[in-house]
PDB file of C-alpha atoms in Angstrom:
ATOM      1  CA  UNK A  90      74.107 -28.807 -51.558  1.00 63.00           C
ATOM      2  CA  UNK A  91      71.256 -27.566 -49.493  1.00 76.00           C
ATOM      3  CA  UNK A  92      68.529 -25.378 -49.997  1.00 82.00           C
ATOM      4  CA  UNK A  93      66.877 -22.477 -48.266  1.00 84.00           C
ATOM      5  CA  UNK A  94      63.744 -22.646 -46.357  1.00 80.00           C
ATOM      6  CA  UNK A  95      60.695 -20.922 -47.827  1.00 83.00           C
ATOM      7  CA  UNK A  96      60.786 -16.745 -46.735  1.00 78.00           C
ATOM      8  CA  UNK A  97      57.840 -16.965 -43.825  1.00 78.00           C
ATOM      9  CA  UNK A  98      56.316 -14.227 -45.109  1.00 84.00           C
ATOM     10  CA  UNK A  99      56.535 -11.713 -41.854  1.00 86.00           C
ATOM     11  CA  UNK A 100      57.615  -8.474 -43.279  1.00 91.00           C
ATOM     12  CA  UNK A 101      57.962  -5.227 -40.413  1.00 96.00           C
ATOM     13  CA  UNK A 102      55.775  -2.605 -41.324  1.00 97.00           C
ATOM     14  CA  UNK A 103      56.817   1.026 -40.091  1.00 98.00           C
ATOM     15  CA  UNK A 104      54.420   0.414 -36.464  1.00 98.00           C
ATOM     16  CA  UNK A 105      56.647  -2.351 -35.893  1.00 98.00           C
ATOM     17  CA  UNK A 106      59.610  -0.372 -36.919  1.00 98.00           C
ATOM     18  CA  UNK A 107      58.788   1.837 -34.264  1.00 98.00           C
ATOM     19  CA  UNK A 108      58.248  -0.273 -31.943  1.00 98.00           C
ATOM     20  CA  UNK A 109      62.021  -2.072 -32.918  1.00 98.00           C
ATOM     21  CA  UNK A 110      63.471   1.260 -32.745  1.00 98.00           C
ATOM     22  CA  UNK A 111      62.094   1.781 -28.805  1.00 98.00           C
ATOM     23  CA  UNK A 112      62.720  -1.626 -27.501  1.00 98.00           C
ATOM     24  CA  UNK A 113      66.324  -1.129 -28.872  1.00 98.00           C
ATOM     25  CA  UNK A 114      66.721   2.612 -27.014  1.00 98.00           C
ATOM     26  CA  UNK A 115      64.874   0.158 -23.602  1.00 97.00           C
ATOM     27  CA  UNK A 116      68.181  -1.955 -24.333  1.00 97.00           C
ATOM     28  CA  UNK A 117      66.578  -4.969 -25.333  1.00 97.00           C
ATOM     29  CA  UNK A 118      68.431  -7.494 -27.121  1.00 96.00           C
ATOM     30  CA  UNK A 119      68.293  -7.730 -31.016  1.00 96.00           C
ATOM     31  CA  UNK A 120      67.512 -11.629 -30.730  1.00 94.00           C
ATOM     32  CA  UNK A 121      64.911 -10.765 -28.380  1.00 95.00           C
ATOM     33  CA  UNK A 122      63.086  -8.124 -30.353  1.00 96.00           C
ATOM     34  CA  UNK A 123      63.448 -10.752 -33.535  1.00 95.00           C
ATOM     35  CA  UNK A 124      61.605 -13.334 -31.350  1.00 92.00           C
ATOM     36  CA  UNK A 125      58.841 -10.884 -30.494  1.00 94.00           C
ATOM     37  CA  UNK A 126      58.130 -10.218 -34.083  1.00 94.00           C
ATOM     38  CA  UNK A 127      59.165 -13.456 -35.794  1.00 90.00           C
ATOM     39  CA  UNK A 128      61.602 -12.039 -37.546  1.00 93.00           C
ATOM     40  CA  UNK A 129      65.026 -13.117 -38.202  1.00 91.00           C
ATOM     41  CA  UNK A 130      67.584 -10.850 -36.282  1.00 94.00           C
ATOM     42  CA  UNK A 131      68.809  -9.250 -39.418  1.00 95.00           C
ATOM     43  CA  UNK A 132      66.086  -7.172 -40.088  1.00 96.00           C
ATOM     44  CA  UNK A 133      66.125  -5.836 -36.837  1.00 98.00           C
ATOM     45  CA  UNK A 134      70.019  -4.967 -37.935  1.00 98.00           C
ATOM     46  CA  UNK A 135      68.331  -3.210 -40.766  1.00 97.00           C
ATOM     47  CA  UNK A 136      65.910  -0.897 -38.495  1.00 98.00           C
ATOM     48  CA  UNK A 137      68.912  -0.427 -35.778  1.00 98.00           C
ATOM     49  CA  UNK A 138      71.724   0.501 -38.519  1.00 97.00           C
ATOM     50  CA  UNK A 139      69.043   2.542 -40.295  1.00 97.00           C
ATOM     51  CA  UNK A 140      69.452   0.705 -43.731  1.00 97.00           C
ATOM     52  CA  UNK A 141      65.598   0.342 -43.617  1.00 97.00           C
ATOM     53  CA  UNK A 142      62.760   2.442 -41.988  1.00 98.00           C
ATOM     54  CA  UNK A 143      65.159   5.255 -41.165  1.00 97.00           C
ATOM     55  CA  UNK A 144      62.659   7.864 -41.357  1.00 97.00           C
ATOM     56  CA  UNK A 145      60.713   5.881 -38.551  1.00 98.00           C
ATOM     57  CA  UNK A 146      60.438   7.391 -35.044  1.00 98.00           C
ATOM     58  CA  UNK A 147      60.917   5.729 -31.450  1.00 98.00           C
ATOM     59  CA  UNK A 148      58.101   4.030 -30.185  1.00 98.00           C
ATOM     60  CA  UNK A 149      57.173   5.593 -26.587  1.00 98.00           C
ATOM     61  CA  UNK A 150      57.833   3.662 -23.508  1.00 97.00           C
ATOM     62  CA  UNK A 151      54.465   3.189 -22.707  1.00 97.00           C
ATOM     63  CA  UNK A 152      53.540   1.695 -26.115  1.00 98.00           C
ATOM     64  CA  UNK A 153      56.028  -1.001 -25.841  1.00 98.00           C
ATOM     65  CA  UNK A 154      55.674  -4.522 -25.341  1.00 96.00           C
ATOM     66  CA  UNK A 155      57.249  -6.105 -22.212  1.00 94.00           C
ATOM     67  CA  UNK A 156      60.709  -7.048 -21.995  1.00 93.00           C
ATOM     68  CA  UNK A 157      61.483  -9.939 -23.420  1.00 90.00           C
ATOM     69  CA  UNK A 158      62.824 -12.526 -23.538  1.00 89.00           C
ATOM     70  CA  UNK A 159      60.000 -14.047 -25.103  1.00 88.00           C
ATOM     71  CA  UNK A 160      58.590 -17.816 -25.661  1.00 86.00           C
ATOM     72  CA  UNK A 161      60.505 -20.205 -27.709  1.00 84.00           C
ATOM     73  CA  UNK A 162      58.933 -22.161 -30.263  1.00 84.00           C
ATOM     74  CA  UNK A 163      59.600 -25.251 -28.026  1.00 90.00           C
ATOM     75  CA  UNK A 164      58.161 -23.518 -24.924  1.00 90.00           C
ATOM     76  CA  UNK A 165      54.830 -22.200 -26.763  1.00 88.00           C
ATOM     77  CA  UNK A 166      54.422 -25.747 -28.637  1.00 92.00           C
ATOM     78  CA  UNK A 167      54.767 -27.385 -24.643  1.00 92.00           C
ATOM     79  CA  UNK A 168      52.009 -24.786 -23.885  1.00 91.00           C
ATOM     80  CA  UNK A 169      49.736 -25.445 -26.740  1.00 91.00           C
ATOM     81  CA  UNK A 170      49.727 -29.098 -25.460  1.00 91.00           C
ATOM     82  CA  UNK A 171      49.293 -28.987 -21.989  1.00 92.00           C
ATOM     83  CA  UNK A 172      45.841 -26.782 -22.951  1.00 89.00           C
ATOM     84  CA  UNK A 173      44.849 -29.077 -25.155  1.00 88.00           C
ATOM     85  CA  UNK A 174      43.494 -31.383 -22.012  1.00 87.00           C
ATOM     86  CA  UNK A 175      41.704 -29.038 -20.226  1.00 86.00           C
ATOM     87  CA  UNK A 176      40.218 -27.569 -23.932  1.00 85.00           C
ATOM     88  CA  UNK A 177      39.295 -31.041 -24.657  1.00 83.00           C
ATOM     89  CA  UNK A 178      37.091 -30.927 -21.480  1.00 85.00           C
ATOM     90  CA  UNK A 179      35.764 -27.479 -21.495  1.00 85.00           C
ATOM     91  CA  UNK A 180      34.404 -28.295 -24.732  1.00 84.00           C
ATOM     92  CA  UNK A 181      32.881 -31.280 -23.545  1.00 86.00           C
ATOM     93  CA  UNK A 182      31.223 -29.353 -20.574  1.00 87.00           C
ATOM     94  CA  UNK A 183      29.511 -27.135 -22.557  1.00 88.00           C
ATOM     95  CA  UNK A 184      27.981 -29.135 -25.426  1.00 88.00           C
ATOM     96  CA  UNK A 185      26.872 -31.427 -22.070  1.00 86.00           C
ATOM     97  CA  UNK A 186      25.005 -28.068 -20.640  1.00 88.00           C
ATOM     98  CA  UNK A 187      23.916 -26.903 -23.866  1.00 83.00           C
ATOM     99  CA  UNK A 188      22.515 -30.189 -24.363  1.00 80.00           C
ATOM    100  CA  UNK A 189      20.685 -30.585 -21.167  1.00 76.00           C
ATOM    101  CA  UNK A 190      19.387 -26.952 -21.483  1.00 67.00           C
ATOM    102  CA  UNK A 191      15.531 -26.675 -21.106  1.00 64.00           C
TER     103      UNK A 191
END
């Protein structure tokens, strides 16, 4: 029998439950909002059925983040790597001028 994975330790606080409960009167998508936060979608069932932060209000439009979706783990882990190159150099570059500095 299997195991669970160790909890990642991302809990919502009640800013982010704010912000869950206006991205979810925007119409954004429940996996979508759980991607944005790192969440797993059920606690963003929690904050939408009001079983947790029910007391929380609606994040304003013009606090919230842009609609998603957002980055996959995949698609961020491709970015990290294709910066990695031009980091590489950068770096390079400037101990070079720091080195050559008068």
């Amino acid at each position: 029998m299997g195991h669970r994975a160790p909890a990642s330790g991302i809990s919502l606080t009640n800013d982010d439950a704010a912000l869950v409960k206006g991205m979810l009167t925007r119409g954004d998508r429940q996996h979508d909002i759980a991607a944005y936060f790192g969440v797993n979608g059920g606690r963003i069932a929690e904050v939408a059925s009001g079983e947790k932060f029910s007391a929380t209000v609606a994040a304003p439009p013009s606090q919230l983040p842009e609609q998603g979706p957002y980055l996959s783990g995949r698609e961020a882990a491709r970015l990290r790597a294709a910066l990695a190159q031009p980091r590489v150099a950068l770096d390079a570059a400037e101990r070079s001028i720091k080195h050559h500095r008068p």
